[in-house]
Amino acid sequence: MMQATRMMMRSSSIYESFIPNSVYTQCIRWKRRPIWLPTGKKRIFRVPKRPVIPIEDEMELQRLYNNYRTFMRSLRLHITNAVAESEVQFDEAKLKQAEEEDFQACSAINDEWNANVAKIREAKHVELRETYKKKAFEKMVKREAMLGNLREQVDEKIRKAKEEAVTFITAENIDAMIEECLANVVDHNRAIDLQGNWYDGKHPAMPTDEKMATQSTVVQQ
């Protein structure tokens, strides 16, 4: 049975292999000889048979082929004549003159565009200059105002310093200031309420050096 099945498979153009407990696979043979292989040995010396065409068909094919060649020859000749005529019509002087006129027209259009762009650019530059001037003037005004306020603050500080300089203790008036402080002893042991009433402290003021010296002399005697 297996041999018969193999024979049937080999006789067909499709070769199938069945493997137990595996994926079903199917291999297909080449239906024709690959193009990269040379001519087969049995076809090297084979002379192909010439087809036999009836006389009527051969005459019709010859007529159609003659018509085709006539049409193609006429078309090539027509294209050649058209190209030759166009070459004759082309005058080098006229071509140069046309190119020069076209260049002059393009140059005039370009100059007009450039003039318009220059006007727009100049107007924009004028506007920008005015804006820069305005901003610079505003900055200058702000700076002058800031410097004026600074000068006023400096002058005020100088004036206050001059007014306070009268009360400064210097080497010339240090003795007089010491005598004044000793003569006018200030008792800081005081308080004030919300109504502005002063209250002296309970403890007496600290004795000065002269009083302490007097008391020590009395004690020694």
Tab-separated table of C-alpha atoms in Angstrom:
chain	number	residue	atom	x	y	z
A	1	MET	CA	0.000	0.000	0.000
A	2	MET	CA	2.798	2.425	0.925
A	3	GLN	CA	4.673	1.555	-2.264
A	4	ALA	CA	1.591	2.261	-4.348
A	5	THR	CA	1.133	5.615	-2.647
A	6	ARG	CA	4.767	6.560	-3.295
A	7	MET	CA	4.443	5.578	-6.945
A	8	MET	CA	1.354	7.774	-7.295
A	9	MET	CA	3.134	10.695	-5.689
A	10	ARG	CA	6.184	10.313	-7.900
A	11	SER	CA	4.070	10.084	-11.027
A	12	SER	CA	2.341	13.393	-10.197
A	13	SER	CA	3.918	16.880	-10.556
A	14	ILE	CA	3.537	17.499	-6.800
A	15	TYR	CA	5.607	15.580	-4.304
A	16	GLU	CA	4.112	15.269	-0.851
A	17	SER	CA	5.791	13.785	2.202
A	18	PHE	CA	3.950	12.711	5.290
A	19	ILE	CA	5.945	12.486	8.515
A	20	PRO	CA	4.219	11.001	11.567
A	21	ASN	CA	3.725	13.284	14.568
A	22	SER	CA	5.001	16.391	12.771
A	23	VAL	CA	3.806	19.418	10.854
A	24	TYR	CA	2.368	18.666	7.412
A	25	THR	CA	4.772	19.776	4.688
A	26	GLN	CA	4.291	19.917	0.944
A	27	CYS	CA	7.123	20.349	-1.586
A	28	ILE	CA	6.365	21.520	-5.128
A	29	ARG	CA	8.732	20.679	-7.966
A	30	TRP	CA	9.846	23.060	-10.699
A	31	LYS	CA	7.217	23.064	-13.431
A	32	ARG	CA	9.787	24.074	-16.034
A	33	ARG	CA	13.534	24.183	-16.392
A	34	PRO	CA	15.149	27.128	-14.531
A	35	ILE	CA	16.265	29.953	-16.788
A	36	TRP	CA	19.858	29.927	-15.539
A	37	LEU	CA	20.473	26.316	-16.628
A	38	PRO	CA	21.850	25.576	-20.115
A	39	THR	CA	19.949	23.813	-22.859
A	40	GLY	CA	19.128	20.224	-22.100
A	41	LYS	CA	21.128	17.483	-23.813
A	42	LYS	CA	18.075	16.094	-25.627
A	43	ARG	CA	17.296	19.548	-27.101
A	44	ILE	CA	20.769	20.596	-28.300
A	45	PHE	CA	20.462	19.098	-31.795
A	46	ARG	CA	16.724	19.497	-32.200
A	47	VAL	CA	15.728	21.527	-35.281
A	48	PRO	CA	12.437	23.365	-34.688
A	49	LYS	CA	9.806	22.898	-37.349
A	50	ARG	CA	9.048	25.984	-39.388
A	51	PRO	CA	5.425	27.077	-39.134
A	52	VAL	CA	3.442	26.635	-42.283
A	53	ILE	CA	1.509	29.821	-43.078
A	54	PRO	CA	-1.129	29.875	-45.793
A	55	ILE	CA	-0.404	32.026	-48.841
A	56	GLU	CA	-3.364	34.335	-48.177
A	57	ASP	CA	-2.235	34.973	-44.587
A	58	GLU	CA	1.356	35.524	-45.668
A	59	MET	CA	0.308	38.082	-48.283
A	60	GLU	CA	-1.866	39.889	-45.720
A	61	LEU	CA	0.960	39.998	-43.181
A	62	GLN	CA	3.337	41.304	-45.863
A	63	ARG	CA	0.844	44.055	-46.782
A	64	LEU	CA	0.410	45.124	-43.162
A	65	TYR	CA	4.157	45.130	-42.601
A	66	ASN	CA	4.737	47.259	-45.741
A	67	ASN	CA	2.080	49.729	-44.585
A	68	TYR	CA	3.690	49.937	-41.148
A	69	ARG	CA	7.122	50.623	-42.628
A	70	THR	CA	5.666	53.278	-44.959
A	71	PHE	CA	3.882	55.048	-42.091
A	72	MET	CA	6.957	55.027	-39.857
A	73	ARG	CA	9.202	56.278	-42.700
A	74	SER	CA	6.784	59.125	-43.383
A	75	LEU	CA	6.599	60.042	-39.691
A	76	ARG	CA	10.395	60.140	-39.341
A	77	LEU	CA	10.707	62.249	-42.487
A	78	HIS	CA	8.024	64.664	-41.244
A	79	ILE	CA	9.762	65.103	-37.872
A	80	THR	CA	13.116	65.633	-39.605
A	81	ASN	CA	11.676	68.323	-41.908
A	82	ALA	CA	9.935	70.067	-38.988
A	83	VAL	CA	13.178	70.200	-37.011
A	84	ALA	CA	15.103	71.513	-40.028
A	85	GLU	CA	12.521	74.261	-40.630
A	86	SER	CA	12.624	75.312	-37.001
A	87	GLU	CA	16.412	75.474	-37.132
A	88	VAL	CA	16.244	77.692	-40.214
A	89	GLN	CA	13.769	80.055	-38.545
A	90	PHE	CA	16.044	80.553	-35.521
A	91	ASP	CA	18.120	83.687	-36.147
A	92	GLU	CA	20.943	84.249	-33.688
A	93	ALA	CA	20.712	88.037	-33.871
A	94	LYS	CA	16.970	87.966	-33.227
A	95	LEU	CA	17.442	85.562	-30.354
A	96	LYS	CA	20.033	87.836	-28.751
A	97	GLN	CA	17.772	90.841	-29.251
A	98	ALA	CA	14.829	89.003	-27.666
A	99	GLU	CA	17.002	87.942	-24.745
A	100	GLU	CA	18.214	91.516	-24.279
A	101	GLU	CA	14.655	92.882	-24.339
A	102	ASP	CA	13.521	90.258	-21.865
A	103	PHE	CA	16.464	91.095	-19.611
A	104	GLN	CA	15.687	94.820	-19.769
A	105	ALA	CA	12.024	94.175	-18.899
A	106	CYS	CA	12.987	91.950	-15.975
A	107	SER	CA	15.540	94.517	-14.804
A	108	ALA	CA	12.883	97.271	-14.893
A	109	ILE	CA	10.492	95.135	-12.825
A	110	ASN	CA	13.289	94.290	-10.405
A	111	ASP	CA	14.273	97.960	-10.050
A	112	GLU	CA	10.648	98.882	-9.331
A	113	TRP	CA	10.436	96.205	-6.647
A	114	ASN	CA	13.712	97.360	-5.128
A	115	ALA	CA	12.498	100.983	-5.034
A	116	ASN	CA	9.283	99.981	-3.266
A	117	VAL	CA	11.179	97.850	-0.772
A	118	ALA	CA	13.643	100.717	-0.169
A	119	LYS	CA	10.764	103.115	0.585
A	120	ILE	CA	9.191	100.670	3.022
A	121	ARG	CA	12.575	100.029	4.654
A	122	GLU	CA	13.332	103.753	4.983
A	123	ALA	CA	9.928	104.422	6.572
A	124	LYS	CA	10.498	101.560	8.984
A	125	HIS	CA	13.957	102.873	9.872
A	126	VAL	CA	12.540	106.353	10.542
A	127	GLU	CA	9.886	104.875	12.808
A	128	LEU	CA	12.494	102.798	14.629
A	129	ARG	CA	14.746	105.847	15.108
A	130	GLU	CA	11.867	107.844	16.555
A	131	THR	CA	11.020	104.977	18.891
A	132	TYR	CA	14.660	104.689	20.019
A	133	LYS	CA	14.843	108.465	20.605
A	134	LYS	CA	11.656	108.407	22.660
A	135	LYS	CA	12.878	105.503	24.764
A	136	ALA	CA	16.286	107.150	25.258
A	137	PHE	CA	14.622	110.432	26.341
A	138	GLU	CA	12.378	108.574	28.811
A	139	LYS	CA	15.401	106.756	30.245
A	140	MET	CA	17.292	110.048	30.542
A	141	VAL	CA	14.356	111.695	32.359
A	142	LYS	CA	14.069	108.751	34.746
A	143	ARG	CA	17.815	108.854	35.391
A	144	GLU	CA	17.763	112.591	36.073
A	145	ALA	CA	14.830	112.139	38.475
A	146	MET	CA	16.628	109.294	40.241
A	147	LEU	CA	19.834	111.367	40.520
A	148	GLY	CA	17.816	114.334	41.823
A	149	ASN	CA	16.211	112.182	44.533
A	150	LEU	CA	19.618	110.793	45.406
A	151	ARG	CA	21.069	114.309	45.683
A	152	GLU	CA	18.188	115.377	47.928
A	153	GLN	CA	18.729	112.370	50.186
A	154	VAL	CA	22.463	113.090	50.359
A	155	ASP	CA	21.849	116.783	51.101
A	156	GLU	CA	19.367	115.855	53.849
A	157	LYS	CA	21.849	113.471	55.422
A	158	ILE	CA	24.593	116.131	55.247
A	159	ARG	CA	22.296	118.748	56.812
A	160	LYS	CA	21.364	116.381	59.648
A	161	ALA	CA	25.014	115.506	60.174
A	162	LYS	CA	25.909	119.217	60.362
A	163	GLU	CA	23.120	119.841	62.862
A	164	GLU	CA	24.231	116.897	64.993
A	165	ALA	CA	27.898	117.872	64.744
A	166	VAL	CA	27.315	120.617	67.344
A	167	THR	CA	26.629	117.983	69.997
A	168	PHE	CA	29.583	115.805	69.104
A	169	ILE	CA	32.266	115.288	71.782
A	170	THR	CA	35.651	116.423	70.562
A	171	ALA	CA	39.061	116.799	72.105
A	172	GLU	CA	38.379	120.508	72.731
A	173	ASN	CA	35.066	120.130	74.617
A	174	ILE	CA	35.506	116.763	76.310
A	175	ASP	CA	36.284	118.329	79.745
A	176	ALA	CA	33.249	120.592	79.604
A	177	MET	CA	31.005	117.685	78.588
A	178	ILE	CA	32.291	115.572	81.468
A	179	GLU	CA	31.633	118.384	83.967
A	180	GLU	CA	28.143	118.891	82.525
A	181	CYS	CA	27.333	115.194	82.831
A	182	LEU	CA	28.526	115.107	86.425
A	183	ALA	CA	26.556	118.235	87.299
A	184	ASN	CA	23.332	117.007	85.662
A	185	VAL	CA	22.872	113.424	86.806
A	186	VAL	CA	19.923	111.770	85.021
A	187	ASP	CA	17.872	109.188	86.861
A	188	HIS	CA	16.593	106.659	84.371
A	189	ASN	CA	14.583	104.786	86.981
A	190	ARG	CA	11.286	106.318	85.785
A	191	ALA	CA	8.171	105.155	83.966
A	192	ILE	CA	5.284	106.730	82.044
A	193	ASP	CA	1.677	105.565	81.698
A	194	LEU	CA	-0.774	105.906	78.820
A	195	GLN	CA	-1.957	109.313	80.092
A	196	GLY	CA	1.571	110.732	80.035
A	197	ASN	CA	2.145	110.733	83.824
A	198	TRP	CA	5.726	110.147	85.042
A	199	TYR	CA	6.447	107.909	88.014
A	200	ASP	CA	9.789	108.026	89.784
A	201	GLY	CA	11.423	104.808	90.887
A	202	LYS	CA	11.360	103.498	94.464
A	203	HIS	CA	15.093	103.139	94.783
A	204	PRO	CA	17.262	106.269	95.116
A	205	ALA	CA	19.804	107.210	92.521
A	206	MET	CA	23.299	105.724	92.729
A	207	PRO	CA	25.758	108.047	94.610
A	208	THR	CA	28.418	109.757	92.584
A	209	ASP	CA	32.153	109.384	93.128
A	210	GLU	CA	32.385	112.581	95.215
A	211	LYS	CA	29.599	111.398	97.544
A	212	MET	CA	31.235	107.979	97.888
A	213	ALA	CA	34.577	109.624	98.646
A	214	THR	CA	32.937	111.858	101.298
A	215	GLN	CA	31.182	108.912	102.906
A	216	SER	CA	34.410	106.898	103.026
A	217	THR	CA	36.204	109.848	104.693
A	218	VAL	CA	33.483	110.140	107.312
A	219	VAL	CA	33.628	106.437	108.038
A	220	GLN	CA	37.398	106.564	108.514
A	221	GLN	CA	37.136	109.470	110.985
